[in-house]
C-alpha cells in the first residue's frame, strides 16, 4: 500500500514515469491485488500508452479486489475501447460493465452510462458508414485535381 500511495502522489504531481515505477513496484510486492494494476493502467493511459493500459486493466480483472474496484476497471476498459475506436469491442465492454453492475448492485457504478455510451457507439458506427461515401468522393476529387495540375504543368513547359 505504501508503493500505491507513493505512486498516487507522483501521479497527482504529474510525475507519470515516477507513478508508473511506483505502481510497478507495488505489483512486484503484491501481484495478487487488483489495485496496483488498476492504478498502473491509469498511469499508462495518461502517458499515452493505450496498449500497456489495456494490458494492465485486463490483468487486473483476474486479481483480488472489491466489487467497486472491479466496476472501475470494467468502466476503464470500455472507455479505452472507445478511445481506440474499436466500436464493437466498446459496445461489448459497456455491456459487460452493465451486466456486472446488475449482478453486483453494491459496486456503486453508473448503470445509466451503459445505454448512453452504447447509443453513442451506435451513432459513431452509423456516422462512419454514412461518411465513407463522402470520404471516397473527397479522395477521388483530390486525385482528379492532382492529375489536372500535372497536365497543366506539362502544358506550361510546352508553351515556354
Coordinates of C-alpha atoms in Angstrom, one line a residue:
X1 CA 0.0 0.0 0.0
X2 CA 3.0 2.3 0.6
X3 CA 4.0 2.0 -3.0
X4 CA 0.5 2.7 -4.2
X5 CA 0.4 5.9 -2.1
X6 CA 3.8 6.8 -3.4
X7 CA 2.6 6.2 -7.0
X8 CA -0.6 8.2 -6.3
X9 CA 1.5 11.1 -5.0
X10 CA 3.6 11.0 -8.1
X11 CA 0.6 10.8 -10.4
X12 CA -1.0 13.8 -8.7
X13 CA 2.3 15.7 -9.0
X14 CA 2.2 14.9 -12.8
X15 CA 5.3 12.7 -12.5
X16 CA 3.9 10.0 -14.6
X17 CA 7.2 8.0 -15.1
X18 CA 7.6 8.1 -11.3
X19 CA 4.0 6.9 -10.8
X20 CA 4.4 4.1 -13.2
X21 CA 7.6 2.9 -11.4
X22 CA 5.9 3.1 -8.0
X23 CA 2.8 1.1 -9.3
X24 CA 5.1 -1.5 -10.9
X25 CA 6.9 -1.8 -7.5
X26 CA 3.6 -2.2 -5.7
X27 CA 2.7 -5.0 -8.2
X28 CA 6.0 -6.7 -7.6
X29 CA 5.4 -6.7 -3.8
X30 CA 1.8 -8.0 -4.1
X31 CA 0.8 -9.3 -7.6
X32 CA -2.4 -10.8 -6.3
X33 CA -4.2 -7.5 -5.8
X34 CA -6.2 -5.5 -8.3
X35 CA -5.4 -2.0 -7.1
X36 CA -1.8 -1.9 -8.4
X37 CA -2.8 -3.0 -11.9
X38 CA -5.7 -0.5 -11.9
X39 CA -3.5 2.4 -11.0
X40 CA -0.8 1.3 -13.4
X41 CA -3.3 1.3 -16.2
X42 CA -4.4 4.8 -15.3
X43 CA -0.8 6.0 -15.4
X44 CA -0.1 4.2 -18.6
X45 CA -3.1 5.8 -20.2
X46 CA -2.0 9.2 -19.0
X47 CA 1.4 8.6 -20.6
X48 CA -0.3 7.9 -23.9
X49 CA 0.4 4.1 -23.9
X50 CA -3.0 2.6 -24.5
X51 CA -1.7 -0.9 -25.2
X52 CA 0.0 -1.0 -21.8
X53 CA -3.0 0.4 -20.1
X54 CA -5.2 -2.2 -21.7
X55 CA -2.8 -5.0 -20.6
X56 CA -2.7 -3.7 -17.0
X57 CA -6.5 -3.4 -16.7
X58 CA -7.1 -6.8 -18.4
X59 CA -4.7 -8.4 -15.9
X60 CA -6.4 -6.5 -13.0
X61 CA -9.7 -8.3 -13.8
X62 CA -8.1 -11.6 -12.7
X63 CA -6.9 -10.3 -9.4
X64 CA -8.4 -9.9 -5.9
X65 CA -10.3 -6.6 -5.4
X66 CA -13.6 -5.1 -4.3
X67 CA -16.6 -5.1 -6.5
X68 CA -16.3 -1.3 -6.7
X69 CA -12.8 -1.6 -8.0
X70 CA -13.7 -4.2 -10.5
X71 CA -16.5 -2.0 -11.7
X72 CA -14.0 0.8 -12.2
X73 CA -11.7 -1.5 -14.2
X74 CA -14.5 -2.6 -16.4
X75 CA -15.5 1.1 -16.9
X76 CA -11.9 2.0 -17.9
X77 CA -11.7 -0.9 -20.4
X78 CA -15.0 0.1 -22.0
X79 CA -13.8 3.7 -22.2
X80 CA -10.5 2.6 -23.7
X81 CA -12.2 0.6 -26.4
X82 CA -14.0 3.8 -27.4
X83 CA -10.7 5.8 -27.4
X84 CA -9.2 3.1 -29.7
X85 CA -12.3 3.4 -32.0
X86 CA -12.9 -0.3 -31.5
X87 CA -16.6 0.2 -31.8
X88 CA -17.8 -3.4 -31.4
X89 CA -15.3 -4.0 -28.6
X90 CA -16.6 -0.9 -26.9
X91 CA -20.2 -1.9 -27.2
X92 CA -19.4 -5.3 -25.8
X93 CA -17.3 -3.9 -23.0
X94 CA -20.1 -1.5 -22.0
X95 CA -22.4 -4.5 -21.9
X96 CA -20.1 -6.4 -19.7
X97 CA -19.9 -3.4 -17.3
X98 CA -23.7 -3.1 -17.2
X99 CA -24.1 -6.8 -16.6
X100 CA -21.6 -6.6 -13.7
X101 CA -23.4 -3.7 -12.2
X102 CA -26.7 -5.6 -12.4
X103 CA -25.3 -8.6 -10.7
X104 CA -23.4 -6.6 -8.1
X105 CA -25.6 -3.7 -7.1
X106 CA -23.3 -2.6 -4.2
X107 CA -20.4 -2.0 -6.7
X108 CA -21.5 1.6 -7.0
X109 CA -21.2 2.1 -10.7
X110 CA -23.3 4.1 -13.2
X111 CA -25.8 1.8 -14.9
X112 CA -27.3 4.7 -17.0
X113 CA -23.9 5.2 -18.6
X114 CA -24.2 1.8 -20.3
X115 CA -27.2 2.7 -22.5
X116 CA -25.9 6.2 -23.2
X117 CA -22.5 5.0 -24.3
X118 CA -23.9 2.2 -26.4
X119 CA -26.1 4.8 -28.2
X120 CA -23.1 6.9 -28.8
X121 CA -21.1 4.0 -30.2
X122 CA -24.0 3.1 -32.5
X123 CA -24.2 6.7 -33.7
X124 CA -20.4 6.7 -34.4
X125 CA -20.7 3.5 -36.4
X126 CA -23.6 4.9 -38.4
X127 CA -21.8 8.2 -39.0
X128 CA -18.6 6.4 -40.2
X129 CA -20.7 4.2 -42.5
X130 CA -22.6 7.3 -43.9
X131 CA -19.4 9.3 -44.2
X132 CA -17.5 6.6 -46.1
X133 CA -19.0 7.6 -49.4
X134 CA -18.1 11.2 -48.8
X135 CA -14.5 10.3 -47.9
X136 CA -14.3 8.3 -51.1
X137 CA -15.5 11.3 -53.2
X138 CA -13.0 13.6 -51.5
X139 CA -10.2 11.2 -52.3
X140 CA -11.4 10.9 -55.9
X141 CA -11.7 14.7 -56.4
X142 CA -8.2 15.2 -54.9
X143 CA -6.8 12.7 -57.3
X144 CA -8.6 14.4 -60.2
X145 CA -7.2 17.8 -59.1
X146 CA -3.7 16.4 -58.8
X147 CA -3.9 14.9 -62.3
X148 CA -5.2 18.2 -63.7
X149 CA -2.4 20.1 -62.0
X150 CA 0.2 17.7 -63.5
X151 CA -1.3 18.1 -67.0
X152 CA -1.3 21.9 -66.7
X153 CA 2.3 21.8 -65.6
X154 CA 3.2 19.8 -68.7
X155 CA 1.3 22.3 -70.9
X156 CA 3.1 25.2 -69.3
X157 CA 6.5 23.6 -70.0
X158 CA 5.5 23.0 -73.7
X159 CA 4.4 26.7 -74.0
X160 CA 7.7 28.1 -73.0

